[in-house]
Short mmCIF file of C-alpha atoms in Angstrom, two decimals:
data_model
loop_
_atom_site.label_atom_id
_atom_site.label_comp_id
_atom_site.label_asym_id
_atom_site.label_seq_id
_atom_site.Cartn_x
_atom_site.Cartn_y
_atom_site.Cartn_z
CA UNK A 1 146.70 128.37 132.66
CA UNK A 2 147.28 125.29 131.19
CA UNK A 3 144.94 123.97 128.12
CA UNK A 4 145.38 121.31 125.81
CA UNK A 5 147.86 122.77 123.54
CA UNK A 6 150.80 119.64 122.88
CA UNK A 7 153.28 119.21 126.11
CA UNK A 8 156.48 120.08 125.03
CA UNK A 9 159.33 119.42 127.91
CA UNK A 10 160.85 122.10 129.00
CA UNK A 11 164.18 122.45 131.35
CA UNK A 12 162.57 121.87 135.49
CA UNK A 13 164.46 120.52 138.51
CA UNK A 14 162.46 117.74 141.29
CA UNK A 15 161.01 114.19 141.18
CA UNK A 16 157.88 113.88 138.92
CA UNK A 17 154.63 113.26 140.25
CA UNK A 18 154.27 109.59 139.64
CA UNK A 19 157.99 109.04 140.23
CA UNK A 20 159.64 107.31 142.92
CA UNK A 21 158.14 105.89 145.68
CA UNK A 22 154.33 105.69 145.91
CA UNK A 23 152.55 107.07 148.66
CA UNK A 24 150.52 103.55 148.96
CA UNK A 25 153.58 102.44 150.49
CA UNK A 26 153.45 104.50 153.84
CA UNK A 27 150.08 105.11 155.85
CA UNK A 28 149.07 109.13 156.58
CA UNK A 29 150.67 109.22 160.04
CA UNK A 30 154.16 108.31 158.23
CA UNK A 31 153.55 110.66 155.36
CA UNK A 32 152.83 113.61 157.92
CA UNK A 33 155.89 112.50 159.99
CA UNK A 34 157.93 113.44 156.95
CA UNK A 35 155.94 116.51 155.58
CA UNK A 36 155.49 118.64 158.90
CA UNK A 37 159.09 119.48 160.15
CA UNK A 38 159.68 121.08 157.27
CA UNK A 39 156.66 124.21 157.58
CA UNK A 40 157.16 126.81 159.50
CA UNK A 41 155.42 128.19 162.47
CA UNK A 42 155.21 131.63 164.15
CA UNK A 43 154.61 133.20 167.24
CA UNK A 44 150.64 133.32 166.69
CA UNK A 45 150.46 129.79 166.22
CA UNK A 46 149.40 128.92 169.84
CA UNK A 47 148.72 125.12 169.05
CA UNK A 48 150.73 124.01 165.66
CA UNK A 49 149.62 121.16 163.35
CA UNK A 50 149.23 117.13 165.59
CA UNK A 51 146.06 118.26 167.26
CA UNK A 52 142.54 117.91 165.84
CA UNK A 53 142.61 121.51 165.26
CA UNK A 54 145.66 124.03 164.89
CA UNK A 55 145.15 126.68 167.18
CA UNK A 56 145.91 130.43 165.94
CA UNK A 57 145.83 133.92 167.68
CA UNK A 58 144.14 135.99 165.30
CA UNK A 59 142.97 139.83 164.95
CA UNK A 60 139.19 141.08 165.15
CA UNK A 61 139.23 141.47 161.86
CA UNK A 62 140.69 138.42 159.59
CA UNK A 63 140.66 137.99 156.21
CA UNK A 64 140.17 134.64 154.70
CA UNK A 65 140.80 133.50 151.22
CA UNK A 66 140.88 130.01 149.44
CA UNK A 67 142.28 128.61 146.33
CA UNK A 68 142.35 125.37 144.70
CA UNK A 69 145.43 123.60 141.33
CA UNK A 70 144.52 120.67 140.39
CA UNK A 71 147.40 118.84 137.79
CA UNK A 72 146.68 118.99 134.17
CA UNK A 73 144.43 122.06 134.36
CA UNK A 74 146.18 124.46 136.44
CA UNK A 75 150.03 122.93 135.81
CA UNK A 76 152.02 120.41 134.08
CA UNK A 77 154.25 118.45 135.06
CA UNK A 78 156.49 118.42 132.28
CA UNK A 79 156.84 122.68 133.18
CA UNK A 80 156.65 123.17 136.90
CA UNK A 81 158.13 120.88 139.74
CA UNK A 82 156.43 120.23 143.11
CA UNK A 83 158.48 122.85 144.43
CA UNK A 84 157.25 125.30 142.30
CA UNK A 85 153.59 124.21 142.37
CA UNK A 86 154.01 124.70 146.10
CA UNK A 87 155.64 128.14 145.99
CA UNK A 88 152.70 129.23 143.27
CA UNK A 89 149.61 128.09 145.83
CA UNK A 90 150.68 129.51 148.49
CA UNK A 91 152.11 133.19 146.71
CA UNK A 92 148.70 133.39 145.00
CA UNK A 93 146.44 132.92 147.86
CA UNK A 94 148.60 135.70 149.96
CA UNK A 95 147.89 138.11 147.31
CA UNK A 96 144.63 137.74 147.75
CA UNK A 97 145.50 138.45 151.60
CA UNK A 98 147.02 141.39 150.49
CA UNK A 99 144.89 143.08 148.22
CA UNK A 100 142.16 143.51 151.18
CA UNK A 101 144.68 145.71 152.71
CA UNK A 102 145.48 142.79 155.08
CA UNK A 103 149.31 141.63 156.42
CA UNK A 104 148.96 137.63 155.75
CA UNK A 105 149.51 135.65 158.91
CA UNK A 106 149.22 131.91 157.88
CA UNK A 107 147.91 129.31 155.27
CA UNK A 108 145.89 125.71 156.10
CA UNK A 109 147.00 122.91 153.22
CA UNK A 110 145.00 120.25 151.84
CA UNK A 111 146.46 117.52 149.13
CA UNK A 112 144.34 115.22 147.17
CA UNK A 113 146.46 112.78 145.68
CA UNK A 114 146.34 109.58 144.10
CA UNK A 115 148.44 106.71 146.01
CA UNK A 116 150.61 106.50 143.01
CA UNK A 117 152.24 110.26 143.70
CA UNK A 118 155.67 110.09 144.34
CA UNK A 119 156.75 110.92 147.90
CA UNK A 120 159.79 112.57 146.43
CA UNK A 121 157.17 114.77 144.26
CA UNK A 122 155.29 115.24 148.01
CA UNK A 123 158.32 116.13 149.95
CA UNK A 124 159.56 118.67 147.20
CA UNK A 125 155.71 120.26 147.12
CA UNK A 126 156.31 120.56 151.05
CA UNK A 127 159.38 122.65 150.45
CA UNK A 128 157.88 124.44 148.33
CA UNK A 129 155.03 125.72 150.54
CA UNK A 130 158.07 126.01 153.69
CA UNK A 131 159.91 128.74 151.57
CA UNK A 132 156.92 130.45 150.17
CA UNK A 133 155.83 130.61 153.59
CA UNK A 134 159.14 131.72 154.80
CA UNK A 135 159.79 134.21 152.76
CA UNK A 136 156.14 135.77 153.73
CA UNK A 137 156.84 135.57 157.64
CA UNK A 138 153.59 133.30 157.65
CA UNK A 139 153.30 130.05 159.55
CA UNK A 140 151.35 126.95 158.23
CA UNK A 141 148.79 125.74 160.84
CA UNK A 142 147.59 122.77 159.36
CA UNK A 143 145.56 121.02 157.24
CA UNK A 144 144.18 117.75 155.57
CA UNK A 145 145.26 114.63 153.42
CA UNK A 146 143.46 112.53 151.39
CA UNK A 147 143.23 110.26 148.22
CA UNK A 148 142.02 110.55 144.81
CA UNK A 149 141.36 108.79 141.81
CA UNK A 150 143.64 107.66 139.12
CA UNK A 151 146.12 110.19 137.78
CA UNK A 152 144.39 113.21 140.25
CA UNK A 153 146.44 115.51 142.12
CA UNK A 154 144.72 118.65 143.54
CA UNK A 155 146.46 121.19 146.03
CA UNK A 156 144.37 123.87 147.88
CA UNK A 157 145.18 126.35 150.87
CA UNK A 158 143.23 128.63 152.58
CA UNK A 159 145.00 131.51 153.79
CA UNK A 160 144.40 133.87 156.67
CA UNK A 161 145.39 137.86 157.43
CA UNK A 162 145.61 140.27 160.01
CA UNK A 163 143.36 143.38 158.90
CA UNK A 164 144.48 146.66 160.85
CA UNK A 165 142.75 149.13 158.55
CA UNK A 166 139.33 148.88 156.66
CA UNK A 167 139.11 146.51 153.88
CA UNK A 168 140.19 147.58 150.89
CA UNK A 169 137.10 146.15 148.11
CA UNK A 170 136.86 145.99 144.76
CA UNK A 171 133.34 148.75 145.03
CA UNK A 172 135.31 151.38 146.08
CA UNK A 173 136.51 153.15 142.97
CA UNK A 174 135.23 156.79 142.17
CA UNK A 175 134.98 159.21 139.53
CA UNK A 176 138.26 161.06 139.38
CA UNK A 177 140.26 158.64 141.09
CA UNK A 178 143.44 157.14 139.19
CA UNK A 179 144.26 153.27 138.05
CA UNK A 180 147.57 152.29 139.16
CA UNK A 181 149.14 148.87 139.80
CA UNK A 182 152.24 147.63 141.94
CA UNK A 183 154.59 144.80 140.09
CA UNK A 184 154.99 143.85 136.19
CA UNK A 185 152.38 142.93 133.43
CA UNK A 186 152.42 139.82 131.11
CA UNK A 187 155.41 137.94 132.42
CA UNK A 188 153.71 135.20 133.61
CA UNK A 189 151.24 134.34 131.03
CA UNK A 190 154.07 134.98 128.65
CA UNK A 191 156.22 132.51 130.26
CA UNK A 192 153.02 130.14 129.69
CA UNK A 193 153.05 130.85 125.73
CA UNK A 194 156.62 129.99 125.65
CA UNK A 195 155.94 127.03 127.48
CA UNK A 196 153.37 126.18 125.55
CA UNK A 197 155.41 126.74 121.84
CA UNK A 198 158.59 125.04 123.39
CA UNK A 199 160.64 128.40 123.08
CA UNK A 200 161.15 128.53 127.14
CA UNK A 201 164.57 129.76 125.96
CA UNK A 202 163.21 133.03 124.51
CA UNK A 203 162.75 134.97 128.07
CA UNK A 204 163.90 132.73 130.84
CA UNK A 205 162.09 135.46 133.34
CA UNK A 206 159.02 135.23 131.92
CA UNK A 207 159.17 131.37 132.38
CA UNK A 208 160.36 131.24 136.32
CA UNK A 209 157.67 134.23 136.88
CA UNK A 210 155.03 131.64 135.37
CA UNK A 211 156.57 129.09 137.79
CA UNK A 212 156.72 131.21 140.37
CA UNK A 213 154.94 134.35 140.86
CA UNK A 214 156.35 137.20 143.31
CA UNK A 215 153.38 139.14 144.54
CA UNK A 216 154.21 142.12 146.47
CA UNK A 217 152.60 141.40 149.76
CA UNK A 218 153.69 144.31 152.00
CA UNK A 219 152.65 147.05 149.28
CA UNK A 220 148.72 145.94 149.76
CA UNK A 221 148.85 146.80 153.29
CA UNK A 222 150.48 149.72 152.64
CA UNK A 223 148.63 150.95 149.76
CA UNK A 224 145.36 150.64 152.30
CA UNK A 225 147.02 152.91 155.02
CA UNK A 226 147.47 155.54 152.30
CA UNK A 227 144.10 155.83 151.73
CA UNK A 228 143.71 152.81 148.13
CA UNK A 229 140.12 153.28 147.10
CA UNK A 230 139.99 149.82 145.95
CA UNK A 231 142.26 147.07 145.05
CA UNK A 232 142.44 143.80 143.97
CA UNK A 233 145.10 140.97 143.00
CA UNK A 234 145.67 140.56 139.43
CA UNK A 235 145.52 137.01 138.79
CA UNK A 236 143.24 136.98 135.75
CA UNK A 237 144.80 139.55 133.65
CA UNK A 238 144.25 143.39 133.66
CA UNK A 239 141.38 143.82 131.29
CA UNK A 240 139.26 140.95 132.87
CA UNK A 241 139.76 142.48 136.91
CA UNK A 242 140.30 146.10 135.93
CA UNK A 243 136.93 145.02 134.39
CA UNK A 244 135.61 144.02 137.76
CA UNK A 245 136.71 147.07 139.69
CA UNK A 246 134.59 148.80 137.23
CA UNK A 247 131.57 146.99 137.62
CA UNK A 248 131.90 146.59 141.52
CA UNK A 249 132.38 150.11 141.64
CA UNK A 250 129.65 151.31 138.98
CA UNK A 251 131.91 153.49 137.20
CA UNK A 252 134.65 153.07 133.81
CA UNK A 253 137.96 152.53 134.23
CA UNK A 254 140.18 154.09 131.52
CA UNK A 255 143.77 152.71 130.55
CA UNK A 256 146.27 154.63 128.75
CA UNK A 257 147.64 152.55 126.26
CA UNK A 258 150.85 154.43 126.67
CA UNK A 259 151.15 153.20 129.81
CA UNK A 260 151.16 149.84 129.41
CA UNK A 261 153.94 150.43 126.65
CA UNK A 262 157.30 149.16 129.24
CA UNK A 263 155.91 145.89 129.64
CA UNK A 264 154.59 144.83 125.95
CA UNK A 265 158.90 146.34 125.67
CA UNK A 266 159.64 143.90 127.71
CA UNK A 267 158.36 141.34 126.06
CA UNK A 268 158.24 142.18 122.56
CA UNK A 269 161.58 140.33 121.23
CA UNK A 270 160.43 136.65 122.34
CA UNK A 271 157.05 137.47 121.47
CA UNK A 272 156.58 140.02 118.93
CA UNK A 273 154.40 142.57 119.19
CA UNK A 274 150.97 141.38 118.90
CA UNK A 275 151.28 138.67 121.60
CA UNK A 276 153.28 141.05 123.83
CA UNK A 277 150.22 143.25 124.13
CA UNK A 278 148.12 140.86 124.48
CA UNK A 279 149.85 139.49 127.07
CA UNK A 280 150.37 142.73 128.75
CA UNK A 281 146.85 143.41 128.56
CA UNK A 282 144.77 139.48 129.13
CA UNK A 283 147.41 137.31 130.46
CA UNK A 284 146.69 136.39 134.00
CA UNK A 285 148.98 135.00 136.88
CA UNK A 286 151.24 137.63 137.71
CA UNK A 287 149.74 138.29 140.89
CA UNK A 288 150.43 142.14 140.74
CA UNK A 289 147.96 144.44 142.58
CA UNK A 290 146.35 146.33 141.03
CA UNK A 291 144.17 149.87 142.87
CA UNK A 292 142.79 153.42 142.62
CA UNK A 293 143.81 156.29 144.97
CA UNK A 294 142.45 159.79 144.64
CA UNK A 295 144.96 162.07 142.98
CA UNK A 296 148.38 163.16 144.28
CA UNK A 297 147.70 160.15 146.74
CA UNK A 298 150.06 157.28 144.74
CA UNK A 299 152.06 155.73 146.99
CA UNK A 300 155.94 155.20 146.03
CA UNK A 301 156.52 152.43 143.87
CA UNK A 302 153.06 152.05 142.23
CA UNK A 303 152.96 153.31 138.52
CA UNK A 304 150.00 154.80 137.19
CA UNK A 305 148.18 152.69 134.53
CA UNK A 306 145.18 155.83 133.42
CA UNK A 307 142.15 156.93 135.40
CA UNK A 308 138.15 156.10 136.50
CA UNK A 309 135.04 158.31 135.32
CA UNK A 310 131.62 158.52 135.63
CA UNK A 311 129.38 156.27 133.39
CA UNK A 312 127.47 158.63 130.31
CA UNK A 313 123.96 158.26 130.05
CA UNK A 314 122.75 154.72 129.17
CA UNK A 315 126.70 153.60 129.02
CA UNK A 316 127.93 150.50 130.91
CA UNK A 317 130.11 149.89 133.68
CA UNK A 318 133.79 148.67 131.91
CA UNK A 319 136.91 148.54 131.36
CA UNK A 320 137.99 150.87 128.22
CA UNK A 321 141.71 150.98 126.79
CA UNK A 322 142.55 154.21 124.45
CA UNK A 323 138.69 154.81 124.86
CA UNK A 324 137.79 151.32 122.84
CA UNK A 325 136.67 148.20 124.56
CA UNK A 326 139.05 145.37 124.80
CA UNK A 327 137.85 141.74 122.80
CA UNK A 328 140.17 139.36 124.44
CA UNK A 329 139.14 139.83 127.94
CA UNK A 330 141.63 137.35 129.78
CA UNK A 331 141.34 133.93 131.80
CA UNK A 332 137.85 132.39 133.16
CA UNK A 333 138.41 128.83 134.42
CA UNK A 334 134.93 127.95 133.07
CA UNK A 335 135.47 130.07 129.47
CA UNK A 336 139.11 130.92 129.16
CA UNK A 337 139.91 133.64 127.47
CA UNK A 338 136.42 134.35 126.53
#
């Protein structure tokens, strides 16, 4: 996440926020006129957005999750365009979808803006959110507009799921099962630190994965059906919600440090080895799920990451790497990194 470290530029494409022409100059029906044609719908989108209410067809069992980025503490706008701050919203809200075990189905938008946003920063936000939305089959029902104080921008959706299996919680880890996750470690928050020291140029992947996370959606579904103890979406970093599995689940999760040894590779030329590991280990945003399954149950594609045990006798529930606690446990938006 963004802190207050100096704001270096760094190489983006799209309108800045309080570029071009101000939103003061056209009235919410006009705004919405431009903004709507470009989200998609879907065929369980009954009633799409124009009414009071969207109307949706949804499941017996839906899954609903929320998530708010406000500009200048959850991006910059020297780093990431609208595009990509639409793209982000939308991709981290669906993993949440997905790491209930649920197949996401569509997302509601709000924007908080003051008048002063660009509607060239708006429009490119919009298109952002369309191909997000595309690429996860979901449709966008709806949601609300409204303005804000000087230099505010906030962006939140709430996004739905279809749940055909039991819910996959974080409390469901036992004794014996193993840790595994599905997608990379560290890229993300080391695209931030690049970002942040003006070296974008070290790992360009690390940089668009910050921008623009890729959370694979289908494999939390999946990962339910074959029988995931409990799950969750990585979005804080490993040690912080590996950390929460364990205390949901009353029990200490073990990683192998061995196993986390392809992604601090990955990352250990632009960042050197200390801050590749700790990336690896704390850095939050890459949306990766992360889940236990009973042995010999891993599903294809998932990599095991070490193991869960009973607590000892007056021992805590945590999170233990190599068998030694870890002191930088990742991001809290109240006490980062602490």
């Amino acid at each position: 996440m963004p802190d207050a470290s100096p704001v270096v530029p760094a190489d983006r494409t799209g309108p800045r926020v309080f570029e071009g022409t101000p939103l003061r100059t056209l009235d919410e029906d006009a705004l919405l006129a431009r903004v709507l044609p470009l989200y998609p719908t879907g065929p369980d989108l009954q009633v799409p957005p124009g009414d009071d209410a969207a109307v949706v067809a949804t499941s017996p069992r839906t899954v609903a999750t929320t998530d708010t980025v406000v500009l200048g503490r959850d991006w910059l706008d020297e780093w990431s365009s609208g595009e990509d701050v639409g793209h982000k919203v939308v991709a981290q809200n669906l993993a949440d979808v997905a790491a209930m075990g649920a197949v996401p189905t569509g997302v509601l938008l709000t924007l908080v803006a003051d008048p002063e946003v660009g509607l060239e920063w708006v429009l490119d936000h919009a298109r952002g959110v369309a191909r997000a939305c595309r690429d996860a089959r979901v449709a966008v029902l709806g949601g609300d507009l409204s303005s804000a104080s000087a230099g505010v921008v906030m962006v939140s959706v709430t996004a739905l799921g279809r749940l055909d299996v039991d819910p996959v919680l974080r409390s469901g880890a036992r004794p014996g099962d193993v840790l595994a996750v599905r997608g990379e470690l560290g890229l993300a928050a080391a695209g931030l630190l690049l970002l942040q020291q003006g070296r974008a140029d070290r790992h360009p992947d690390a940089v668009a994965r910050q921008r623009r996370p890729r959370p694979p959606l289908a494999d939390g579904p999946a990962a339910a059906r074959a029988g995931a103890t409990s799950m969750l979406d990585l979005s804080d970093g490993l040690a912080r919600d590996a950390g929460r599995v364990a205390r949901a689940s009353d029990v200490v999760v073990e990683v192998e440090e061995a196993a986390l040894a392809p992604d601090v590779d990955r990352l250990r030329e632009a960042l050197g080895e200390r801050e590749a590991r700790d990336c690896v280990l704390s850095g939050g945003e890459d949306h990766a799920l992360l889940a236990t399954f009973v042995p010999g149950g891993l599903p294809a594609g998932w990599r095991r990451l070490g193991s869960v045990r009973a607590r000892r006798a007056g021992e805590a529930a945590r999170l233990l790497v190599d068998g030694r606690p870890v002191t930088r446990p990742g991001w809290d938006h109240f006490t980062p990194g602490g």
